[in-house]
Tab-separated table of C-alpha atoms in Angstrom:
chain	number	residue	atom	x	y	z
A	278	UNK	CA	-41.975	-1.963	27.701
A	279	UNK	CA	-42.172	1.873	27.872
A	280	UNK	CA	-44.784	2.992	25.120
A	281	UNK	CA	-44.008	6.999	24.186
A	282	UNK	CA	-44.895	9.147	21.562
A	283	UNK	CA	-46.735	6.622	19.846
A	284	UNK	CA	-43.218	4.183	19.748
A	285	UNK	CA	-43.027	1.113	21.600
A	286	UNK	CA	-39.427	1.680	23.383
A	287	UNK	CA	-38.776	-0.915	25.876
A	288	UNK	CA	-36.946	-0.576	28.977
A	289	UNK	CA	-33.639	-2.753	29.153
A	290	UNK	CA	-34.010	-4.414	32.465
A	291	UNK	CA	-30.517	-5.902	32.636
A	292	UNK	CA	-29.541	-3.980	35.795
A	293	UNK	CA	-32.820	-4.801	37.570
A	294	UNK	CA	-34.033	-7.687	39.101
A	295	UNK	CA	-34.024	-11.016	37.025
A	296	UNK	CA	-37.357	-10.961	34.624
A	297	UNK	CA	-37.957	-14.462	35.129
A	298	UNK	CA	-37.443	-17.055	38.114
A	299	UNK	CA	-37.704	-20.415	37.138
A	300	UNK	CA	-39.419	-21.225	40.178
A	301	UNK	CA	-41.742	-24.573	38.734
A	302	UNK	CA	-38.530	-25.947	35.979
A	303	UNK	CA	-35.288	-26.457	36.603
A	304	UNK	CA	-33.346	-24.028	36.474
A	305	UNK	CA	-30.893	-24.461	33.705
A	306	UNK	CA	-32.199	-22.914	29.817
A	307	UNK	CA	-33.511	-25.941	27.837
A	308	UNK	CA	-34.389	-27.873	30.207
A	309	UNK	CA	-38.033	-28.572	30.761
A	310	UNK	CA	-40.191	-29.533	34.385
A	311	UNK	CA	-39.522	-31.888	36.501
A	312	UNK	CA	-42.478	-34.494	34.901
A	313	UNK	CA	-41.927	-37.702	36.943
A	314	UNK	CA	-44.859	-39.285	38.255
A	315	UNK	CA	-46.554	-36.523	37.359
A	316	UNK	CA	-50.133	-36.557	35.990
A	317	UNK	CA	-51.183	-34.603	32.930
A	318	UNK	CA	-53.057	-31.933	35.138
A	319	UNK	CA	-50.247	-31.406	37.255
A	320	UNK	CA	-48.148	-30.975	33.931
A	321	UNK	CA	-51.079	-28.814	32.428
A	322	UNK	CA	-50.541	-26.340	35.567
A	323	UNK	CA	-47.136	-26.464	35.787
A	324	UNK	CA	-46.604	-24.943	32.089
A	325	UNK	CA	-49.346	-22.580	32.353
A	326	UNK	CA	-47.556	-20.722	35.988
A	327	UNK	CA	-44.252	-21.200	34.136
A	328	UNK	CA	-45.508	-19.142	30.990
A	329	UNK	CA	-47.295	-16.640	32.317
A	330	UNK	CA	-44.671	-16.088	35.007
A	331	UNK	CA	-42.387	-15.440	31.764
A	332	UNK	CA	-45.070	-13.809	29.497
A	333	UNK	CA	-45.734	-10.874	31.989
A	334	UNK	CA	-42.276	-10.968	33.523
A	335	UNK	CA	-43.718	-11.020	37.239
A	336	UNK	CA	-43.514	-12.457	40.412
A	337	UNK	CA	-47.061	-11.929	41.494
A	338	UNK	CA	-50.615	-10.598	40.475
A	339	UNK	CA	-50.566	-7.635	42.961
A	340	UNK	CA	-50.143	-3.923	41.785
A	341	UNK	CA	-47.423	-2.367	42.849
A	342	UNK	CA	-47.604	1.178	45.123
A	343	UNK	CA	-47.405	3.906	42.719
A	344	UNK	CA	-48.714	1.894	39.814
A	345	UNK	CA	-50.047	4.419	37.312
A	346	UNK	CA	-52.830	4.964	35.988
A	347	UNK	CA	-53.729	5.474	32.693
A	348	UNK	CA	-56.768	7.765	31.238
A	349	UNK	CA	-57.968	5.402	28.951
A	350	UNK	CA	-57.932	2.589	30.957
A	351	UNK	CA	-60.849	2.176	33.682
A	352	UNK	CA	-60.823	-0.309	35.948
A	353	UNK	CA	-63.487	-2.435	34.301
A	354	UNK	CA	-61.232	-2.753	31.113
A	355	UNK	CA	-61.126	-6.207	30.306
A	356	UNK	CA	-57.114	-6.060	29.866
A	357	UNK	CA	-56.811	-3.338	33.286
A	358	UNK	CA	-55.499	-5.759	35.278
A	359	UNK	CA	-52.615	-6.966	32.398
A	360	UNK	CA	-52.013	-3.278	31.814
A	361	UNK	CA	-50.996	-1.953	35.139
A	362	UNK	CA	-49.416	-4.888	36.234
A	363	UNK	CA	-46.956	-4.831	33.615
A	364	UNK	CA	-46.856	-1.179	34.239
A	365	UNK	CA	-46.219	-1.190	37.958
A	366	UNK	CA	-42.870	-3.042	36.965
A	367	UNK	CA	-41.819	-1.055	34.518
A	368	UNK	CA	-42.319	-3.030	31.528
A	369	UNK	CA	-44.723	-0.781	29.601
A	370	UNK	CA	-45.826	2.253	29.528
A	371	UNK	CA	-47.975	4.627	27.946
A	372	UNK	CA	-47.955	8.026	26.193
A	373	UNK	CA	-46.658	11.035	27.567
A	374	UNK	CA	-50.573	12.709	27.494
A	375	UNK	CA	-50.897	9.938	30.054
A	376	UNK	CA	-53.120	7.566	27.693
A	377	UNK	CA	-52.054	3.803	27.035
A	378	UNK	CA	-53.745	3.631	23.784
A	379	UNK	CA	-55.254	0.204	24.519
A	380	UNK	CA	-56.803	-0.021	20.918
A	381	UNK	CA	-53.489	1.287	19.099
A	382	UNK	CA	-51.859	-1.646	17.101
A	383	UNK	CA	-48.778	-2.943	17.341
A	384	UNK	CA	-46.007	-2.700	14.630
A	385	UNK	CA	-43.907	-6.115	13.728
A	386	UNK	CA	-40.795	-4.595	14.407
A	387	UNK	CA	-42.059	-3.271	17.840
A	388	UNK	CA	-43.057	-7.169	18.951
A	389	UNK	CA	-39.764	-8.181	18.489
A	390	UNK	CA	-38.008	-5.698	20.122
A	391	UNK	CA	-40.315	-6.447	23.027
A	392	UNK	CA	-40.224	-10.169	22.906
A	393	UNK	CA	-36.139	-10.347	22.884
A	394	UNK	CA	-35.757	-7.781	25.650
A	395	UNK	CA	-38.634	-9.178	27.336
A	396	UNK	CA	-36.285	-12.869	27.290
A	397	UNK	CA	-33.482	-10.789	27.823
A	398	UNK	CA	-31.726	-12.340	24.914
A	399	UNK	CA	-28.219	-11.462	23.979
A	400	UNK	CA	-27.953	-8.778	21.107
A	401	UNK	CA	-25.195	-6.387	19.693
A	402	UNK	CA	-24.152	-4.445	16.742
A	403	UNK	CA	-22.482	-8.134	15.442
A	404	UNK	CA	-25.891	-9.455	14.949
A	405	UNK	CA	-26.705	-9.063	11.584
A	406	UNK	CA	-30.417	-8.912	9.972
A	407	UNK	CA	-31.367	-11.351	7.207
A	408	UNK	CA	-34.172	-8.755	6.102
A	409	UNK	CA	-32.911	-6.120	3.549
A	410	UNK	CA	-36.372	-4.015	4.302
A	411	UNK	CA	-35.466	-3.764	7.951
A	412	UNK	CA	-34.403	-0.015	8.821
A	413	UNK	CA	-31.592	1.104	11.754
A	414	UNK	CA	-30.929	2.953	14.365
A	415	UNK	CA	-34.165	4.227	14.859
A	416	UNK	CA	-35.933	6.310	17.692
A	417	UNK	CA	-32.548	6.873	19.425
A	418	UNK	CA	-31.750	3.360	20.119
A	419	UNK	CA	-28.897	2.272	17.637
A	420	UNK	CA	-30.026	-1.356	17.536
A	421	UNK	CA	-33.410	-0.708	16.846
A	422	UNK	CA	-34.944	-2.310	14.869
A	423	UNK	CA	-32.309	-4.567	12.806
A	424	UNK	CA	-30.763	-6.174	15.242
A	425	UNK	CA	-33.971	-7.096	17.566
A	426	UNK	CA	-35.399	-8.818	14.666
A	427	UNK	CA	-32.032	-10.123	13.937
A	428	UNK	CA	-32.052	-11.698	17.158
A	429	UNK	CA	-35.435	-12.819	16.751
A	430	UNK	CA	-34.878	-15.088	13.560
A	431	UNK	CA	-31.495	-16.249	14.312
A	432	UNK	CA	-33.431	-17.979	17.468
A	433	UNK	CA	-36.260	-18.773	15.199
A	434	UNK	CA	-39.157	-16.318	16.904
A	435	UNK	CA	-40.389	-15.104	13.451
A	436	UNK	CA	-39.587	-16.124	9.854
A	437	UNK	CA	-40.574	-13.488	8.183
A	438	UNK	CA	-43.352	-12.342	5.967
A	439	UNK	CA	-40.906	-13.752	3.349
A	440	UNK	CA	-37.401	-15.054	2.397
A	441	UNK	CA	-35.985	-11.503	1.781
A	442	UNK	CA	-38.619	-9.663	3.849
A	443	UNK	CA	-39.435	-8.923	7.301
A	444	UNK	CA	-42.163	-6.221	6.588
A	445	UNK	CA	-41.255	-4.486	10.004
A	446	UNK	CA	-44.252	-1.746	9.856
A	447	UNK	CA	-46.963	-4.025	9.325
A	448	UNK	CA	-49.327	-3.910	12.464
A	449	UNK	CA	-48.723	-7.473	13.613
A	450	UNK	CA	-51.701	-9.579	13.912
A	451	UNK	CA	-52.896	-11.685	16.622
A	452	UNK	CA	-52.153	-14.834	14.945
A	453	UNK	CA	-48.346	-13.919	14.442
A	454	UNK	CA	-47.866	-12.667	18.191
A	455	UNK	CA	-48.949	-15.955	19.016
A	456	UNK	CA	-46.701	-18.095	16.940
A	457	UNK	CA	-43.442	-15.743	17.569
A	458	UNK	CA	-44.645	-16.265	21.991
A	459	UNK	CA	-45.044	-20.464	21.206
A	460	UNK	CA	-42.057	-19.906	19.461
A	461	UNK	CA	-39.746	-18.344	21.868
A	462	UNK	CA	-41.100	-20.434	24.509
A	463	UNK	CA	-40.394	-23.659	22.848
A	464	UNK	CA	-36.725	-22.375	21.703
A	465	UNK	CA	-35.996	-21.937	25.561
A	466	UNK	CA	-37.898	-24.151	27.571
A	467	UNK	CA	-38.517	-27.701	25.001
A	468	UNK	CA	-41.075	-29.642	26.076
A	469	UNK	CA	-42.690	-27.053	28.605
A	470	UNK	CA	-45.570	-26.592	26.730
A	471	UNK	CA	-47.966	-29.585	26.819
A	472	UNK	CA	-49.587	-31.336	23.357
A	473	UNK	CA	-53.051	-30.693	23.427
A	474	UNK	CA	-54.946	-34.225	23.406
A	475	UNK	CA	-56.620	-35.486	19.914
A	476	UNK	CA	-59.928	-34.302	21.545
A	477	UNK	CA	-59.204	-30.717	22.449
A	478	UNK	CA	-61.703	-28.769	19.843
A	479	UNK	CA	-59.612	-25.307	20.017
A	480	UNK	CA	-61.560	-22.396	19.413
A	481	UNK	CA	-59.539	-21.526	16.043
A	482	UNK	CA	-60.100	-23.772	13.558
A	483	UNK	CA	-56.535	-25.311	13.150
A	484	UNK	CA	-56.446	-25.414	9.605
A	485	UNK	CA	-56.966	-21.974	9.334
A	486	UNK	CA	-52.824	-21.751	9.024
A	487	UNK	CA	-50.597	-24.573	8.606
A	488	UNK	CA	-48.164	-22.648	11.273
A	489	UNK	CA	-50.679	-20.494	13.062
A	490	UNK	CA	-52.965	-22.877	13.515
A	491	UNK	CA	-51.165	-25.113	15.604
A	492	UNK	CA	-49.562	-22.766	17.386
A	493	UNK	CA	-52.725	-20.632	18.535
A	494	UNK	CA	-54.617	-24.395	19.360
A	495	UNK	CA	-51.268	-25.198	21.491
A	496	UNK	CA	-51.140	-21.402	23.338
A	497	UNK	CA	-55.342	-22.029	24.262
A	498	UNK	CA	-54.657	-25.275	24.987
A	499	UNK	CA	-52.029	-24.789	27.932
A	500	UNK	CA	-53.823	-21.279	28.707
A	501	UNK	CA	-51.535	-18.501	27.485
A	502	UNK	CA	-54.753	-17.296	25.713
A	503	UNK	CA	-56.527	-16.934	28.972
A	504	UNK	CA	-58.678	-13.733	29.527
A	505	UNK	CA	-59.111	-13.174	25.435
A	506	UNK	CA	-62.177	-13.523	23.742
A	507	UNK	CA	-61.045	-15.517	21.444
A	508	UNK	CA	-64.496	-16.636	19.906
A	509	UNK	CA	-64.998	-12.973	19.109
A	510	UNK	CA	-61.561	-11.943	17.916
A	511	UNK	CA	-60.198	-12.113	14.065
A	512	UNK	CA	-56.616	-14.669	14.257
A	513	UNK	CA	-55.579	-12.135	10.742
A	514	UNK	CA	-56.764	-8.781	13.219
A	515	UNK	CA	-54.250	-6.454	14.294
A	516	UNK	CA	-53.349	-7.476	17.899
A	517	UNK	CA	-53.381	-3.850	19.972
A	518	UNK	CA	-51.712	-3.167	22.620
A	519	UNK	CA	-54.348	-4.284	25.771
A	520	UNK	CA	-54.017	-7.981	23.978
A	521	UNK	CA	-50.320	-7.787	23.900
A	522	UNK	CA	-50.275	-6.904	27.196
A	523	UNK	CA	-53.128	-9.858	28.161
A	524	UNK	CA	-51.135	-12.103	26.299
């Protein structure tokens, strides 16, 4: 996603090479691994390399030649690595002064732009938004936002911050970038993520949300939370942009 002027816009990869190979699943949408005399570890692995090959929409964990480099990002960042991988391939981006903003939240209506491009799911003008408080055309892209968030619910990503309301400049907060990835992930791929066991203490509480909770234990639990201090970091927080790009 190309980050500019303080705007997430993200760059429509259709004409490039496929964002995702679905090198350890089969290949066909909505259908999950292979599991067959598989054990659980096996399983465990084989969702984790699935997700985070789709998550961070790469191939491999090597930079790229003529990866950039952003101001505000040294190399001991905790999310460097994240950052300019993603960057390297084009799928964010920083701001024009050449800063990534690493601590900058992230608006609602930005995720979902980035999560349905990201999937490369279908959208056009047709789709229409169930949120009334959802604005159009904005930032020079004419289906931006209303019809990436349309996308978004009609697939079930997000359900809102209420029946009639979308609240697309609310910072979104860790907790809800978590549920709308499980989401997506689930909507696709059934069954690729693995149940945690009875025994797996997550380091949310899982009654802190009756959706959240059980989403965030589920992402920890087959690793999509990997590299995130978790036990330091507010679920309710505004996720900025180094998590989203961890994540």
């Amino acid at each position: 996603m190309l980050l500019a002027q303080g705007s997430i816009e993200v760059i429509d990869a259709t004409a490039r090479r496929p964002i995702l190979r679905l090198t350890t699943m089969d290949r066909k949408r909505g259908q999950g691994p292979r599991r067959r005399g598989e054990s659980g570890t096996v399983r465990r692995l084989r969702a984790h390399v699935a997700v985070v090959v789709f998550l961070v929409a790469a191939l491999r964990l090597v930079l790229a030649p003529g990866a950039l480099a952003f101001t505000d990002v040294p190399g001991n960042h905790p999310q460097a690595t994240a950052i300019n991988d993603l960057a390297a391939r084009g799928i964010i981006g920083g701001y024009t002064n050449g800063a990534f903003g690493p601590g900058d939240p992230v608006a609602r209506q930005q995720f979902a732009k980035m999560i349905v491009l990201s999937m490369r799911l279908p959208r056009s003008p047709a789709d229409v938004c169930p949120f009334p408080d959802v604005g159009v055309a904005q930032g020079g892209d004419p289906l931006y936002p209303h019809v990436y968030v349309a996308v978004a619910a009609a697939r079930g990503i997000t359900k809102g911050t209420g029946p009639t309301t979308f609240s697309p400049g609310d910072d979104i907060s860790r907790a809800q970038v978590i549920t709308m990835v499980v989401r997506a992930v689930e909507a696709e791929w059934p069954g690729l993520l693995v149940e945690p066991p009875a025994g797996f203490v997550a380091t949310w509480r899982r009654d802190f949300h009756s959706a959240h909770g059980p989403s965030a234990r589920l992402a920890e639990y087959n690793g999509l939370l990997a590299g995130l201090p978790l036990v330091n970091l507010d679920p309710w927080g505004a996720m900025p942009r180094a998590e989203v790009a961890q994540v």
